[in-house]
Amino acid sequence: MCNWNIPNTLSMVSRNRDLSNLEVADLFQVELCESQSLERRSSLEDAAGVLLYIDDGFEDRTHCGIGCRFMRLDMALWFAYANRMSLYSIPNGRWEYTSSQVCPRRNHECYFQSLVSNPLQEWLLDESTVRMVNSFDAAKLKSNEDMLSVNLWSRRSLDSFRNVHQFGFVWLRMSKLVSGKSGCWVAAQVLYYLLKLNKMLETAIMKEKERLYWNSGQNRCIAVHVRYGWRS
């Protein structure tokens, strides 16, 4: 699949799971990878469509934690895939659960593997857009949206995703690969792509598992509280 977005020690499939239906899921991961890969183009060809994810809280009406944030990111990548664009993280983010000391960019790549194959400046031919994207925060990018040669995904993008695109259900009929699949299936596959840990976070988790003697052979249990609701 992708050589920049690869399974790690926490991406393994349980041995107890029926693996007979994973072929379509693997093919979908390949298509996601291809949609997030840079295609070399000459200056006479159209540049690859870029969807810049700037939803880092500046338009929020209510608090949005990490679960809410990944739900929105999932929708954005589903939109980008269906519309032949590549989703890209904002270089100057303000994701609430990130640390400015550990990762000044405060975006998705602080803790997870890269969404795309190449840096943004290799996707864009417009130097003015590259300069603004690399120096502006989310709110300033939104206020200068008409001057950018990229598409922006912010909190307000969810409105058309719900009302116009019916949460992506309209695209299920457009692809033979996902035809007959549910929205939950697509969301799960997109999350699998998004939630691959980078080396720093993977190492930290493995050290914590060692501290807890997680692989000692003894039965271990994690209690997880899942709140059902719509907070976006």
XYZ file of C-alpha atoms in Angstrom:
232
model
C 0.000 0.000 0.000
C 1.495 3.384 1.010
C 5.139 3.532 2.016
C 4.448 6.611 4.155
C 1.230 5.337 5.804
C 1.913 1.763 6.879
C 0.468 -0.645 9.467
C 2.357 -0.810 12.749
C 2.318 -2.995 15.832
C -1.091 -1.608 16.820
C -2.672 -2.086 13.361
C -2.715 -5.882 13.398
C -5.999 -7.733 12.829
C -7.114 -10.074 15.604
C -6.539 -13.749 14.904
C -10.056 -14.424 16.090
C -11.561 -12.372 13.297
C -12.932 -13.779 10.042
C -10.379 -12.650 7.450
C -12.312 -13.825 4.401
C -13.870 -10.417 3.695
C -10.716 -8.306 3.948
C -9.953 -8.278 0.207
C -12.314 -5.370 -0.543
C -11.052 -3.497 2.519
C -7.460 -3.899 1.297
C -8.420 -2.672 -2.180
C -10.096 0.360 -0.646
C -6.912 1.137 1.312
C -4.964 0.961 -1.954
C -7.371 3.432 -3.557
C -7.077 5.784 -0.573
C -3.323 5.577 -0.889
C -3.451 6.371 -4.603
C -5.766 9.323 -3.998
C -3.266 10.691 -1.466
C -0.256 10.169 -3.756
C 1.285 12.952 -5.816
C 1.030 12.500 -9.566
C 3.777 14.249 -11.474
C 2.364 16.918 -13.787
C 3.887 19.429 -16.143
C 3.240 23.154 -15.812
C 0.674 22.847 -18.640
C -1.429 20.292 -16.774
C -3.918 20.931 -14.001
C -2.402 20.659 -10.548
C -3.687 17.919 -8.302
C -6.753 18.973 -6.329
C -5.863 19.751 -2.719
C -8.331 19.826 0.179
C -6.700 21.605 3.101
C -8.064 20.546 6.488
C -8.313 23.693 8.640
C -11.002 22.552 11.093
C -9.044 23.132 14.310
C -11.720 24.780 16.425
C -11.929 28.385 15.247
C -15.510 27.908 14.003
C -16.716 25.610 16.767
C -19.931 26.351 18.624
C -19.169 23.716 21.265
C -16.112 21.888 22.526
C -14.738 19.242 20.127
C -12.397 16.633 21.638
C -10.230 14.046 19.941
C -13.124 11.727 19.072
C -15.110 14.560 17.541
C -12.020 15.787 15.695
C -11.356 12.409 14.109
C -14.992 12.059 13.113
C -14.671 15.331 11.192
C -11.325 14.314 9.699
C -12.902 11.040 8.594
C -15.651 12.945 6.767
C -13.093 15.222 5.131
C -11.033 12.321 3.744
C -14.202 10.586 2.501
C -15.140 13.844 0.726
C -11.640 14.230 -0.738
C -11.537 10.631 -1.977
C -14.978 10.877 -3.596
C -14.112 14.184 -5.299
C -10.643 13.209 -6.524
C -8.751 15.466 -4.166
C -5.968 14.854 -1.687
C -6.495 15.802 1.941
C -3.708 17.771 3.540
C -3.135 18.907 7.141
C -2.788 22.601 7.881
C 0.904 23.321 8.685
C -0.008 25.787 11.445
C -2.718 23.972 13.354
C -4.139 24.344 16.831
C -5.454 20.877 17.542
C -6.480 20.927 21.169
C -4.877 17.641 22.217
C -1.449 18.491 20.744
C 1.535 20.003 22.528
C 3.144 23.113 21.062
C 6.375 22.234 22.884
C 6.585 18.704 21.502
C 5.128 19.513 18.080
C 4.838 23.216 17.108
C 2.763 22.359 14.010
C -0.071 21.052 16.246
C -1.710 19.069 13.454
C -2.503 15.454 12.561
C 1.098 14.494 11.864
C 2.177 15.317 15.429
C 1.090 11.834 16.498
C -0.015 10.002 13.361
C 1.570 9.110 10.051
C 1.430 11.474 7.108
C -1.819 11.757 5.166
C -0.052 12.368 1.848
C 3.013 11.211 -0.062
C 4.712 14.564 -0.605
C 5.027 18.020 1.030
C 2.392 20.572 0.088
C 4.746 22.706 -1.999
C 5.215 19.744 -4.360
C 1.453 19.558 -4.944
C 0.960 23.235 -5.722
C 2.343 25.400 -8.522
C 1.000 28.634 -7.036
C 3.797 30.120 -4.910
C 1.458 32.678 -3.350
C -0.816 29.925 -2.023
C 2.143 27.959 -0.680
C 3.397 31.059 1.152
C 0.020 31.793 2.738
C -0.630 28.172 3.705
C 2.794 27.912 5.353
C 2.428 31.153 7.331
C -1.314 31.653 8.080
C -3.368 29.951 10.780
C -6.792 28.441 10.072
C -8.850 31.589 10.694
C -6.622 33.743 8.478
C -6.654 31.141 5.709
C -10.460 31.101 5.816
C -10.621 34.893 5.572
C -8.331 34.758 2.500
C -10.027 31.750 0.906
C -10.726 33.526 -2.396
C -6.985 34.110 -2.893
C -5.998 30.447 -2.476
C -5.663 27.774 -5.151
C -6.670 25.051 -2.681
C -10.032 23.992 -1.306
C -10.584 24.446 2.426
C -12.370 22.092 4.796
C -13.602 23.788 7.961
C -16.379 23.257 10.509
C -18.918 24.768 8.124
C -18.049 22.191 5.463
C -19.984 19.676 7.555
C -23.252 21.426 6.679
C -23.027 20.617 2.967
C -21.602 17.173 3.770
C -24.798 16.428 5.686
C -27.417 18.279 3.654
C -26.092 18.105 0.084
C -24.016 14.927 0.080
C -26.151 13.011 2.628
C -23.128 12.076 4.756
C -21.456 10.588 1.675
C -24.224 8.095 0.881
C -24.581 9.596 -2.612
C -21.025 8.450 -3.402
C -21.599 4.829 -2.434
C -23.460 4.311 -5.709
C -20.663 5.885 -7.760
C -17.988 3.300 -6.980
C -18.171 -0.418 -7.755
C -15.698 -1.041 -4.942
C -17.929 0.347 -2.184
C -21.278 -0.354 -3.828
C -23.421 -2.243 -1.355
C -21.286 -1.156 1.592
C -22.649 0.965 4.409
C -21.501 4.382 5.529
C -20.180 2.781 8.720
C -17.991 0.436 6.641
C -16.475 3.338 4.722
C -15.971 5.366 7.910
C -14.153 2.426 9.513
C -11.843 1.996 6.524
C -11.030 5.717 6.455
C -10.305 5.656 10.198
C -7.955 2.724 9.697
C -6.010 4.899 7.255
C -6.038 7.921 9.579
C -5.167 6.230 12.856
C -1.777 4.762 12.018
C 0.546 6.008 14.731
C 3.813 7.711 13.916
C 7.019 6.326 15.398
C 7.049 8.670 18.386
C 3.554 7.764 19.607
C 3.961 4.079 18.805
C 7.168 3.945 20.862
C 5.492 5.719 23.791
C 2.566 3.261 23.757
C 4.837 0.232 23.539
C 6.812 1.489 26.554
C 3.581 1.942 28.491
C 2.502 -1.597 27.598
C 5.819 -2.867 28.912
C 5.291 -0.951 32.150
C 1.884 -2.592 32.535
C 3.323 -6.035 31.676
C 0.759 -6.109 28.876
C 2.330 -9.078 27.073
C 3.055 -11.087 30.201
C 0.511 -13.761 29.364
C -1.833 -12.673 32.118
C -5.348 -11.609 31.243
C -5.563 -7.833 30.933
C -8.573 -5.582 30.575
C -9.050 -1.963 29.555
C -12.246 -0.179 30.510
C -13.417 2.283 27.856
C -16.310 4.687 28.314
C -18.057 5.383 25.001
C -20.500 8.260 24.991
C -23.125 8.068 22.278
C -24.059 11.424 20.839
C -23.642 13.985 18.079
C -21.205 16.706 19.053
C -19.914 18.076 15.751
